Amino acid sequence: MEVLTSTSPPPRRGCNPILATQRSKLQNQRALLNQKLSKQMRLRAGAENLFNATTNPKIRETVALELSFVNSNLQLLKEELSEINASVEPYQNKSGKTVSIPMIPLGLKDTKDLEFVEVFQNYLSEHFGEDPTSYHDELADFADMRTSIRTPSRTYEGVSLLLEYYNQLYFLENRFFSPHQPLKVYFHWYDSITGVPSMQRSVSLEKASILFNIGALYSQVATRADRTRKKGVDVAIDAYQRAAGIFNYLRTNFSNAPCPDLSHSFLSALTYLMLAQAQECVLELKVLGGFEIQLGKCASIAQEAMKVSDKYSLTEKSFNVESVKTYVPYSWINMVQVKSHHYRALSHYYAALGLLDQHVAAEPVEISKLLSTLYVEVKDEGIPKPEDAAKRKEDRKRLGKSHLRQAIFHHERALQTHSLCKLMRTIDILKEYLQHAHNRSLSKFAEVDTEEDFFALVVAPNIFPFTEHDSKATPPAFGSVSSTDIFKRLGPLTVFSAHFRLGSSRSITLTDKQDSCGFTLHGNSPVTVATHDETARRLGLRNDDIVISIDDEDVKWRDHNYIADLISKKTGAPVVMKVVTVLGPVSSAPTSGLVNGVITDENQMHCNNNSNGNNNNGLVSQMRNGTNKRKGSIKKRYSFGFFQGMKLRPKSNRFSTVSDVTSGKDDVQNDKRLVSLQRTSTSSKSFLRAGGTVLRQKKDLSSEYRSNC
């Protein structure tokens, strides 16, 4: 039974489970549609199987009719889901007096409750030899965290909650999920666009889905920001760049996705989209509060607008990839096309504004220099040269009118493209922006167009896209949110993980009533037995045994100095030392080189490769000679079976993780632990315990403990 507590814990920070906002209502509607889509897909699969299996004409006709109804229902559900995905207005900021141009946010992936308690309890008992009931609080804490990430708040606190859970998955994967013996814990996630369910036993799907939701949440934080103020624009720029970094990280570190929204092509398109929207915010910041009309300022804004247009053009190309074009809502593609035309028109408008309203007293040399940097290389002889336009007002007017005509052309293209999408026509604020910009260009052209102009207009030259702040993907900062291993009590992850087989714990009783026995301890967290004499061996002590407790005091996370002091304080009293043996790495094949549960191969080493690419190498290694040799990092991909929809896909290249780190600090900590292990193994305390007297002395820089046993 999955119930862990009788009362529900308070919501975690960053979680709003009962907040009834428009965004949460959309998310609930999306979840209901996902369930309906799943049901209709099962009906269609059954009807298709019956149609193919039968040869009776009447039955085939009846089934064909039923299939037409099911397909109609599926189409209606997909259209309804597409409308929800195209709903951008609930995510926009409406707190200010003025409203900014709409942006495209992403909805969160939905998931089902995770049934894991019974499986984890069995694993704690069978693999670690622990009492499952003593880990009730840890299991309840993880269950609460898993429930909280389903309803994160649309703030940075919600992002922190997801990051904390993502970091926790690193510990969880290493503790419980072995690539050779996967647990029967199934992770269910729905596609964010189509609602198609995916199910997998690998933590990779869980981690990838959490990363996707982090990127989606960043996009919602950015869209919600008040971009009528500088602080809000800065927040939007930062959040869009972080979203781009998340999607780019997801694209480069996860492969063979079980659902379309985690495919490389779609994640690449999302990265371009987030960077384009961040660049759009940079332009908004540049014109925020107004500016003085002069050629230098207008030329800079024109180049900035052209940069935005180019980035939306790249986004449009990524959306037009066959696998993406048939998947994303058409309203997204339409808005990207509209903005590409809109900002290209603004670029020409600001260029015309600077040329037509340039102050007469400006230096010709300065004007010539500005015009030479404004355009891409001009080869048309009919276009006035920069030095001529700098000297003659008539050439500047001719060039300015050409830019205005080009601006009007692209404004009309933007309005025409906007009218092609039914859903986009319902967004009044976007249409108002487009119409206002178009009317402004028409008014300016009518103002400067007089009958006295006898010159012919030329084709406006292409404006060179340039920006002082190019939007770039910000890599995810997993270490910015601290996360403590919930199951830390199990012991150091270097040994007490799913990647190593552990023997049964043994109790060694040391007394002062028998012959003395000697053994050497070394290392930190955990402390291991390096050497021992014949008497200690008869008591059951073995080389490479790990000390886990002294008189029921847990010492898995202690160093050898602490254990030395602890034993020395037990003078005259029996000491019960509990140890455990590492039998070797977990593998699909039987492990060789084991005699009576003891590793006999001197060179046996296990490199801890897991599905998220974090490799803790050399953590249980050649300890016969009391030394640890650092090994180079080894990367391997592990594939896990996954369910897509309701069918198991026996695929050879399954969804897997190829990332190096969940948090950059983890590998650094492991390196430090190895260095610490080598250092303390040669600087341990030495003392002799006999008849209740402790004599401390340095002897061969190792730790010998003797007791009359």
XYZ file of C-alpha atoms in Angstrom:
709
model
C 0.000 0.000 0.000
C 1.368 3.397 -1.011
C -0.017 5.426 1.896
C 2.827 6.560 4.120
C 1.296 9.097 6.474
C -2.121 9.614 7.980
C -2.062 13.365 7.479
C -0.954 15.298 4.426
C 2.204 17.385 4.941
C 2.093 21.110 4.226
C 2.978 22.136 0.655
C 6.672 22.527 -0.058
C 8.122 25.899 -0.830
C 7.633 26.553 -4.538
C 4.520 24.363 -4.795
C 0.936 25.630 -5.195
C -1.333 22.549 -5.361
C -4.645 24.407 -4.910
C -3.915 27.707 -6.640
C -6.792 28.219 -9.109
C -5.164 30.413 -11.733
C -5.897 30.435 -15.435
C -2.603 28.633 -15.982
C -3.497 25.842 -13.520
C -6.948 25.505 -15.090
C -5.316 25.055 -18.490
C -3.001 22.434 -17.007
C -5.975 20.543 -15.536
C -7.797 20.665 -18.861
C -4.670 19.349 -20.562
C -4.481 16.449 -18.081
C -8.125 15.479 -18.711
C -7.604 15.614 -22.469
C -4.532 13.404 -22.096
C -6.633 10.729 -20.425
C -9.340 10.950 -23.108
C -6.752 10.741 -25.871
C -5.220 7.660 -24.275
C -8.619 5.957 -24.112
C -9.475 6.754 -27.748
C -6.081 5.496 -28.902
C -6.679 2.182 -27.146
C -10.091 1.911 -28.816
C -8.592 2.646 -32.215
C -5.835 0.063 -31.720
C -8.398 -2.598 -30.789
C -10.654 -1.745 -33.741
C -7.725 -1.870 -36.172
C -6.665 -5.271 -34.857
C -10.224 -6.595 -35.274
C -10.460 -5.137 -38.781
C -7.230 -6.863 -39.828
C -8.113 -10.170 -38.173
C -11.596 -10.727 -39.579
C -12.602 -11.628 -43.133
C -16.350 -11.248 -42.638
C -17.506 -8.345 -44.871
C -20.301 -7.251 -42.512
C -17.981 -7.189 -39.498
C -15.338 -5.286 -41.464
C -17.951 -2.742 -42.525
C -19.133 -2.280 -38.933
C -15.579 -1.958 -37.643
C -14.706 0.514 -40.410
C -17.657 2.661 -39.383
C -16.583 2.491 -35.738
C -13.037 3.452 -36.742
C -14.336 6.532 -38.523
C -16.099 7.640 -35.318
C -12.989 6.993 -33.213
C -10.800 8.911 -35.643
C -13.263 11.798 -35.587
C -13.169 11.879 -31.799
C -9.385 11.773 -31.856
C -9.276 14.674 -34.285
C -11.636 16.724 -32.133
C -9.576 16.009 -29.012
C -6.357 16.957 -30.809
C -7.901 20.216 -31.986
C -9.063 20.970 -28.454
C -5.604 20.215 -27.104
C -4.081 22.357 -29.847
C -6.265 25.277 -28.751
C -5.043 24.875 -25.169
C -1.418 24.750 -26.306
C -1.990 27.836 -28.433
C -3.433 29.770 -25.480
C -0.774 32.357 -24.713
C -2.926 35.076 -23.146
C -3.288 33.445 -19.679
C 0.511 33.459 -19.341
C 1.015 37.131 -20.246
C 1.563 39.906 -17.739
C -1.473 42.183 -17.343
C -0.587 44.028 -14.165
C 0.655 47.224 -15.811
C -1.264 49.974 -17.588
C 0.257 48.989 -20.895
C 0.537 45.455 -22.262
C 3.622 44.136 -24.036
C 3.555 42.169 -27.258
C 2.597 38.495 -26.545
C 5.251 35.802 -26.222
C 5.078 32.007 -26.600
C 5.292 30.076 -23.296
C 5.384 26.303 -22.928
C 3.005 24.131 -20.957
C 4.315 21.592 -18.443
C 4.476 17.859 -19.047
C 1.982 15.986 -16.901
C 2.682 12.794 -14.977
C 0.968 10.158 -12.861
C 1.588 9.190 -9.251
C 4.670 7.046 -8.762
C 4.166 3.679 -7.054
C 7.519 2.929 -5.503
C 7.185 2.366 -1.741
C 6.820 -1.403 -1.693
C 9.559 -1.876 -4.295
C 11.987 0.367 -2.407
C 11.203 -1.356 0.886
C 12.011 -4.738 -0.624
C 15.227 -3.372 -2.095
C 16.308 -1.879 1.225
C 15.854 -5.269 2.834
C 17.349 -7.463 0.108
C 20.217 -5.325 -1.192
C 21.280 -3.218 1.795
C 20.149 -5.565 4.563
C 18.317 -2.707 6.296
C 15.029 -2.725 8.174
C 12.529 -1.069 5.760
C 10.354 0.243 8.580
C 13.239 2.379 9.869
C 13.207 4.314 6.574
C 9.551 5.351 6.791
C 10.410 9.059 7.046
C 12.781 8.955 4.061
C 10.207 7.232 1.863
C 7.509 9.705 2.928
C 9.835 12.639 2.250
C 10.557 11.456 -1.280
C 6.865 10.771 -1.942
C 6.038 14.311 -0.803
C 8.728 15.780 -3.055
C 7.499 13.747 -6.046
C 3.943 14.994 -5.490
C 5.072 18.609 -5.130
C 6.852 18.770 -8.490
C 3.544 18.157 -10.279
C 2.249 21.617 -9.314
C 5.202 24.039 -9.139
C 4.516 27.728 -8.703
C 5.252 29.993 -11.665
C 8.177 31.668 -9.880
C 11.858 31.053 -9.313
C 10.861 29.140 -6.180
C 9.033 26.681 -8.414
C 12.173 26.344 -10.541
C 14.236 25.711 -7.408
C 11.799 22.976 -6.359
C 12.239 21.187 -9.692
C 16.022 21.612 -9.576
C 16.121 20.164 -6.059
C 14.141 17.137 -7.198
C 16.355 16.725 -10.275
C 19.464 16.706 -8.074
C 17.764 14.215 -5.774
C 17.262 11.875 -8.736
C 21.045 11.573 -9.013
C 21.238 10.072 -5.528
C 18.109 7.983 -6.037
C 19.367 6.504 -9.296
C 22.678 5.457 -7.783
C 21.029 4.073 -4.645
C 18.261 1.960 -6.169
C 18.498 1.685 -9.954
C 21.092 -0.720 -11.291
C 21.451 -0.876 -15.102
C 21.649 -4.675 -14.876
C 18.730 -5.192 -12.482
C 16.067 -2.503 -13.132
C 13.372 -2.176 -10.501
C 9.678 -2.518 -11.256
C 9.098 1.200 -10.780
C 7.368 2.722 -13.801
C 7.564 6.422 -14.616
C 4.522 7.709 -16.542
C 4.675 10.991 -18.466
C 2.426 12.597 -21.061
C 3.634 14.466 -24.115
C 3.271 18.220 -23.607
C 1.769 18.810 -27.074
C -0.092 15.676 -28.161
C -0.820 14.142 -24.758
C 0.457 10.709 -25.856
C 1.511 8.726 -22.743
C 4.983 7.231 -22.312
C 6.067 4.752 -19.658
C 9.582 3.668 -18.740
C 11.433 1.933 -15.915
C 14.531 4.048 -16.410
C 15.131 7.214 -14.394
C 16.235 8.836 -17.670
C 12.644 9.604 -18.663
C 11.984 11.101 -15.238
C 15.078 13.303 -15.398
C 14.441 14.425 -18.982
C 10.813 15.293 -18.200
C 11.833 17.294 -15.127
C 14.395 19.191 -17.195
C 11.741 19.921 -19.826
C 9.402 21.272 -17.139
C 12.225 23.448 -15.768
C 12.687 24.973 -19.222
C 8.916 25.376 -19.637
C 8.669 27.025 -16.221
C 11.460 29.455 -17.134
C 9.515 30.392 -20.283
C 6.398 31.055 -18.178
C 8.377 33.162 -15.682
C 9.764 35.223 -18.567
C 6.361 35.640 -20.221
C 4.808 36.724 -16.948
C 7.458 39.404 -16.275
C 6.377 43.037 -16.506
C 8.305 44.153 -19.583
C 7.117 47.752 -19.284
C 9.852 48.225 -16.652
C 13.591 47.670 -16.885
C 13.646 45.169 -14.027
C 10.947 43.087 -15.678
C 12.765 43.112 -19.020
C 15.973 41.955 -17.323
C 14.063 39.105 -15.665
C 12.561 38.081 -19.003
C 15.938 38.102 -20.787
C 17.560 36.015 -18.072
C 14.687 33.515 -17.895
C 14.470 32.999 -21.677
C 18.220 32.429 -21.884
C 18.032 29.927 -19.023
C 15.179 28.136 -20.770
C 17.275 27.932 -23.932
C 20.152 26.513 -21.890
C 17.918 23.829 -20.384
C 16.551 22.723 -23.770
C 20.012 22.738 -25.322
C 21.379 20.660 -22.409
C 18.481 18.252 -22.783
C 19.100 17.957 -26.532
C 22.823 17.225 -26.199
C 22.680 14.859 -23.210
C 19.648 12.644 -23.859
C 19.091 10.420 -26.865
C 16.399 8.174 -28.396
C 13.477 9.953 -26.787
C 10.230 7.967 -26.291
C 8.037 11.024 -26.941
C 8.166 13.784 -29.600
C 8.574 16.697 -27.178
C 11.957 15.266 -26.099
C 13.229 14.682 -29.647
C 16.356 16.473 -30.829
C 14.585 18.362 -33.620
C 11.870 19.764 -31.352
C 14.295 20.694 -28.564
C 16.474 22.462 -31.118
C 13.441 24.439 -32.310
C 12.584 25.383 -28.719
C 16.152 26.576 -28.146
C 15.942 28.871 -31.173
C 12.535 30.124 -30.026
C 13.722 31.009 -26.522
C 16.803 32.815 -27.888
C 14.656 34.770 -30.353
C 12.288 35.871 -27.588
C 15.254 36.854 -25.392
C 16.620 38.963 -28.262
C 13.199 40.559 -28.657
C 13.356 41.586 -24.996
C 16.804 43.116 -25.611
C 15.234 45.320 -28.299
C 12.407 46.277 -25.940
C 14.984 47.301 -23.347
C 16.746 49.468 -25.911
C 13.636 51.483 -26.801
C 12.185 51.499 -23.277
C 11.384 55.019 -22.110
C 11.830 56.594 -25.552
C 14.932 57.969 -27.250
C 16.189 60.998 -29.113
C 15.720 60.747 -32.863
C 19.149 60.875 -34.423
C 20.790 58.751 -37.066
C 23.180 56.982 -34.702
C 20.485 55.878 -32.265
C 18.002 54.942 -34.998
C 20.642 52.969 -36.897
C 21.501 51.006 -33.748
C 17.823 50.179 -33.121
C 17.352 49.228 -36.787
C 20.240 46.757 -36.596
C 18.889 45.378 -33.316
C 15.431 44.845 -34.868
C 17.006 43.109 -37.858
C 18.843 40.800 -35.445
C 15.518 39.863 -33.841
C 13.999 39.232 -37.260
C 16.890 36.972 -38.252
C 16.552 34.921 -35.068
C 12.846 34.448 -35.679
C 13.686 33.401 -39.251
C 16.012 30.713 -37.849
C 13.218 29.616 -35.531
C 10.816 29.415 -38.455
C 13.263 27.172 -40.350
C 13.589 24.859 -37.343
C 9.790 24.695 -37.044
C 9.464 23.803 -40.725
C 11.447 20.586 -40.295
C 9.095 17.769 -41.294
C 9.072 16.041 -37.890
C 8.398 19.339 -36.104
C 6.015 20.989 -38.556
C 3.420 18.235 -38.214
C 3.777 18.245 -34.443
C 3.784 21.801 -33.081
C 0.626 23.938 -33.055
C 0.229 25.969 -36.224
C -0.361 29.070 -34.103
C 3.265 28.897 -32.933
C 4.556 28.735 -36.492
C 2.230 31.568 -37.467
C 3.374 33.823 -34.608
C 7.024 33.196 -35.438
C 6.397 34.144 -39.084
C 4.461 37.236 -38.042
C 7.226 38.435 -35.747
C 9.892 37.806 -38.369
C 8.062 40.143 -40.783
C 7.121 42.596 -38.031
C 10.654 43.206 -36.771
C 12.074 43.349 -40.281
C 9.543 46.097 -40.954
C 10.549 47.881 -37.743
C 14.179 47.696 -38.801
C 13.456 49.527 -42.053
C 11.179 52.001 -40.264
C 13.832 53.066 -37.753
C 16.427 53.329 -40.513
C 14.078 55.620 -42.437
C 13.359 57.639 -39.289
C 17.052 58.316 -38.756
C 17.639 59.308 -42.382
C 14.592 61.560 -42.748
C 14.746 63.294 -39.354
C 18.528 63.616 -39.095
C 19.647 66.953 -37.638
C 21.082 69.306 -40.294
C 24.072 70.242 -38.142
C 25.421 66.673 -38.076
C 28.904 66.184 -39.479
C 28.982 64.553 -42.954
C 31.912 62.350 -41.915
C 29.927 61.003 -38.981
C 26.863 60.348 -41.156
C 28.989 58.586 -43.771
C 30.555 56.340 -41.130
C 27.154 55.419 -39.671
C 25.682 54.584 -43.067
C 28.680 52.453 -44.032
C 28.140 50.270 -40.926
C 24.341 50.213 -41.232
C 24.116 48.152 -44.415
C 25.333 44.870 -45.708
C 27.662 45.260 -48.687
C 25.758 47.312 -51.310
C 26.354 46.347 -54.964
C 23.423 48.172 -56.613
C 24.741 51.280 -58.343
C 21.351 52.989 -58.076
C 21.561 53.158 -54.283
C 23.177 56.377 -53.027
C 26.633 55.857 -51.575
C 27.234 56.683 -47.890
C 29.442 59.675 -48.655
C 26.843 61.109 -51.083
C 23.954 60.559 -48.673
C 25.984 62.267 -45.948
C 26.324 65.435 -48.033
C 23.003 65.594 -49.871
C 19.679 65.758 -48.068
C 17.869 64.679 -51.225
C 19.762 61.363 -51.282
C 18.952 60.778 -47.637
C 15.277 61.439 -48.313
C 15.334 59.118 -51.300
C 16.937 56.375 -49.212
C 14.573 57.001 -46.287
C 11.459 56.725 -48.460
C 12.788 53.455 -49.874
C 13.101 52.097 -46.343
C 9.582 53.263 -45.511
C 8.185 51.515 -48.547
C 9.986 48.321 -47.518
C 8.661 48.700 -43.968
C 5.088 49.036 -45.235
C 5.568 45.932 -47.390
C 6.693 43.788 -44.433
C 3.974 45.209 -42.159
C 1.377 44.128 -44.706
C 2.999 40.685 -44.904
C 2.817 40.412 -41.115
C -0.885 41.339 -41.053
C -1.646 38.972 -43.909
C 0.177 36.095 -42.216
C -1.579 36.866 -38.929
C -4.987 36.600 -40.595
C -4.248 33.073 -41.865
C -4.491 31.511 -38.392
C -7.907 31.351 -36.741
C -6.494 31.078 -33.231
C -4.085 33.973 -33.755
C -6.931 36.245 -34.861
C -8.375 35.915 -31.351
C -5.284 37.563 -29.814
C -6.382 41.175 -30.001
C -3.271 42.687 -28.447
C -0.978 41.259 -31.156
C -3.230 42.541 -33.930
C -3.272 45.978 -32.295
C 0.531 46.057 -32.235
C 0.757 45.078 -35.895
C -1.924 47.530 -36.978
C -0.394 50.393 -35.003
C 3.057 49.819 -36.517
C 1.571 49.629 -40.011
C -0.417 52.856 -39.606
C 2.651 54.613 -38.219
C 4.706 53.698 -41.296
C 1.903 54.782 -43.638
C 1.577 58.121 -41.855
C 5.301 58.752 -42.038
C 5.410 57.899 -45.744
C 2.462 60.202 -46.473
C 4.220 62.965 -44.514
C 7.435 62.859 -46.542
C 5.922 61.977 -49.923
C 5.386 65.237 -51.810
C 4.745 66.095 -55.446
C 8.038 67.952 -55.590
C 10.012 64.702 -55.379
C 11.042 63.877 -58.948
C 13.514 61.130 -58.081
C 12.702 57.433 -58.471
C 12.736 55.220 -55.406
C 15.288 52.432 -55.209
C 15.160 49.066 -53.512
C 16.159 49.601 -49.900
C 19.495 47.935 -49.096
C 19.650 45.119 -46.581
C 20.349 46.265 -43.037
C 23.214 44.536 -41.261
C 21.966 42.684 -38.119
C 24.034 43.708 -35.119
C 23.556 43.748 -31.378
C 25.669 44.619 -28.386
C 23.971 41.910 -26.329
C 23.523 38.707 -28.295
C 21.179 36.297 -26.527
C 22.931 33.044 -25.681
C 21.838 29.872 -23.947
C 22.728 29.949 -20.251
C 23.929 26.512 -19.104
C 21.841 25.042 -16.271
C 23.240 25.736 -12.807
C 22.338 22.552 -10.982
C 24.633 23.442 -8.102
C 22.709 26.644 -7.366
C 20.163 24.607 -5.402
C 21.456 22.456 -2.562
C 20.068 18.956 -2.337
C 20.790 16.481 0.448
C 20.599 12.754 -0.184
C 17.342 11.631 1.413
C 18.750 8.140 1.957
C 22.084 9.354 3.300
C 21.768 7.020 6.303
C 22.492 4.082 4.027
C 26.129 5.181 3.871
C 28.569 6.778 1.405
C 27.348 6.510 -2.162
C 30.772 5.298 -3.274
C 30.001 1.874 -1.775
C 26.402 1.689 -0.561
C 24.726 1.957 -3.947
C 22.937 -0.193 -6.483
C 26.175 -0.713 -8.389
C 27.855 -2.894 -5.751
C 26.803 -6.190 -4.226
C 27.085 -6.224 -0.452
C 27.438 -9.275 1.761
C 25.565 -9.782 5.003
C 26.790 -7.687 7.901
C 28.928 -9.508 10.495
C 29.616 -8.635 14.130
C 33.191 -8.960 15.435
C 33.503 -8.920 19.251
C 36.844 -7.697 20.644
C 37.579 -8.468 24.314
C 40.589 -8.484 26.677
C 40.270 -12.124 27.734
C 42.013 -13.956 24.921
C 45.070 -13.751 22.726
C 45.650 -10.408 21.044
C 44.558 -9.880 17.448
C 45.738 -7.164 15.098
C 44.281 -5.402 12.100
C 44.876 -2.167 10.216
C 42.185 0.396 9.377
C 42.480 3.136 6.815
C 40.417 5.551 4.797
C 37.568 7.959 5.405
C 33.861 7.447 4.805
C 33.937 4.506 4.760
C 36.765 3.081 6.828
C 38.095 -0.272 5.563
C 40.224 -3.077 6.968
C 43.550 -3.140 5.128
C 45.452 -5.977 6.831
C 44.818 -8.407 9.660
C 46.551 -11.274 11.451
C 45.511 -14.915 11.834
C 43.602 -14.317 15.085
C 41.493 -11.588 13.491
C 40.836 -13.830 10.521
C 39.519 -16.581 12.831
C 37.148 -14.031 14.341
C 35.719 -13.433 10.874
C 37.570 -10.299 9.798
C 38.608 -10.024 6.151
C 40.655 -7.635 4.139
C 38.606 -4.863 2.502
C 35.831 -5.251 5.071
C 33.993 -1.970 5.662
C 33.351 -0.858 9.229
C 29.712 0.183 9.578
C 29.209 0.452 13.343
C 30.986 0.317 16.711
C 28.751 -0.800 19.569
C 25.602 0.090 17.569
C 26.967 3.576 16.706
C 26.797 4.170 12.966
C 30.280 5.047 11.670
C 29.751 4.764 7.898
C 30.404 8.496 7.490
C 33.272 8.674 10.036
C 37.037 8.689 9.426
C 39.620 6.286 10.836
C 40.735 8.812 13.473
C 37.265 8.924 14.968
C 36.996 5.130 15.051
C 40.475 4.922 16.618
C 39.425 7.233 19.430
C 36.145 5.372 19.837
C 37.875 1.996 20.256
C 40.493 3.408 22.619
C 37.767 4.710 24.936
C 36.383 1.182 25.310
C 39.364 0.057 27.449
C 38.511 -2.977 29.532
C 35.107 -3.489 27.898
C 34.208 -5.679 24.923
C 33.847 -3.846 21.599
C 31.335 -5.051 19.003
C 32.466 -3.989 15.553
C 30.031 -4.613 12.721
C 31.515 -4.974 9.231
C 30.279 -5.737 5.732
C 32.075 -7.042 2.640
C 31.764 -5.604 -0.855
C 31.318 -8.654 -3.097
C 31.938 -6.752 -6.304
C 30.016 -4.784 -8.911
C 26.488 -5.728 -9.823
C 26.438 -7.364 -13.243
C 24.116 -9.483 -15.318
C 26.598 -12.366 -15.281
C 27.844 -14.169 -12.144
C 30.840 -12.462 -10.598
C 34.075 -14.466 -10.681
C 36.935 -14.285 -8.240
C 34.880 -14.793 -5.062
C 35.871 -17.290 -2.400
C 33.693 -17.474 0.718
C 32.305 -14.034 -0.058
C 35.770 -12.452 -0.283
C 37.249 -10.853 -3.399
C 40.307 -12.863 -4.467
C 41.243 -10.954 -7.605
C 43.882 -8.389 -6.696
C 43.184 -6.180 -9.706
C 39.394 -6.220 -9.572
C 37.877 -2.765 -9.986
C 34.438 -1.485 -10.794
C 33.764 1.718 -12.670
C 30.379 3.062 -11.650
C 28.704 3.895 -14.948
C 25.060 4.828 -14.755
C 22.397 6.045 -17.084
C 22.904 9.721 -16.346
C 26.580 9.528 -17.203
C 27.965 10.278 -13.751
C 30.935 7.979 -13.352
C 32.369 7.437 -9.880
C 35.475 5.527 -10.840
C 37.766 3.596 -8.569
C 35.593 3.935 -5.493
C 35.943 0.296 -4.535
C 39.276 -0.726 -6.016
C 42.622 -2.369 -5.409
C 42.694 -2.225 -1.646
C 44.723 -5.390 -1.069
C 47.911 -3.346 -0.946
C 46.301 -0.440 0.891
C 46.459 1.853 -2.152
C 43.912 3.481 -4.453
C 44.754 4.283 -8.053
C 42.732 6.901 -9.803
C 41.232 5.772 -13.055
C 40.231 7.885 -16.026
C 36.609 8.631 -16.661
C 34.823 5.985 -18.713
C 31.606 6.808 -20.524
C 29.066 4.174 -21.459
C 25.455 4.313 -22.529
C 22.938 2.086 -20.860
C 19.649 1.432 -22.612
C 16.429 0.638 -20.824
C 13.148 -0.711 -22.178
C 10.296 1.760 -22.302
C 6.593 1.779 -23.020
C 5.214 4.230 -25.540
C 1.476 4.552 -25.249
C 0.301 1.108 -24.197
C 2.783 -1.039 -26.143
C 6.259 -2.218 -25.211
C 8.774 -1.262 -27.836
C 11.676 -3.755 -27.892
C 14.132 -1.244 -29.259
C 17.900 -1.680 -29.260
C 18.665 2.037 -29.047
C 16.341 3.083 -26.268
C 16.024 6.363 -24.473
C 19.238 6.920 -22.553
C 21.297 9.620 -20.936
C 24.740 10.680 -22.095
C 25.230 13.656 -19.807
C 28.283 13.922 -17.636
C 26.832 15.514 -14.534
C 23.606 16.289 -12.770
C 25.491 18.782 -10.670
C 28.992 19.913 -11.440
C 29.922 19.678 -7.788
C 29.360 15.901 -7.615
C 32.422 14.906 -9.632
C 34.514 17.443 -7.762
C 33.430 15.979 -4.460
C 34.257 12.461 -5.629
C 37.738 13.568 -6.683
C 38.288 15.160 -3.291
C 37.082 12.013 -1.603
C 39.613 9.942 -3.533
C 42.442 12.323 -2.659
C 41.342 12.290 0.978
C 41.271 8.505 0.911
C 44.842 8.327 -0.343
C 46.076 10.932 2.090
C 44.517 9.500 5.236
C 45.529 5.959 4.372
C 49.172 6.970 4.865
C 48.701 9.223 7.867
C 46.621 7.104 10.217
C 47.112 6.817 13.958
C 48.933 3.823 15.417
C 48.256 2.442 18.834
C 48.415 -0.828 20.722
C 45.467 -2.011 22.769
C 46.286 -4.642 25.387
C 45.103 -5.168 28.931
C 43.241 -1.881 28.914
C 46.385 0.200 28.256
C 46.716 2.288 25.077
C 50.248 3.041 23.884
C 50.320 5.561 20.992
C 53.243 5.399 18.615
C 54.040 5.946 14.926
C 54.817 2.724 13.141
C 55.144 2.408 9.370
C 52.636 5.219 8.914
C 49.727 2.767 9.219
C 47.070 2.110 11.839
C 47.392 -1.097 13.845
C 44.840 -2.028 16.431
C 45.573 -4.904 18.778
C 43.287 -6.347 21.375
C 43.337 -9.334 23.650
C 40.429 -11.240 22.126
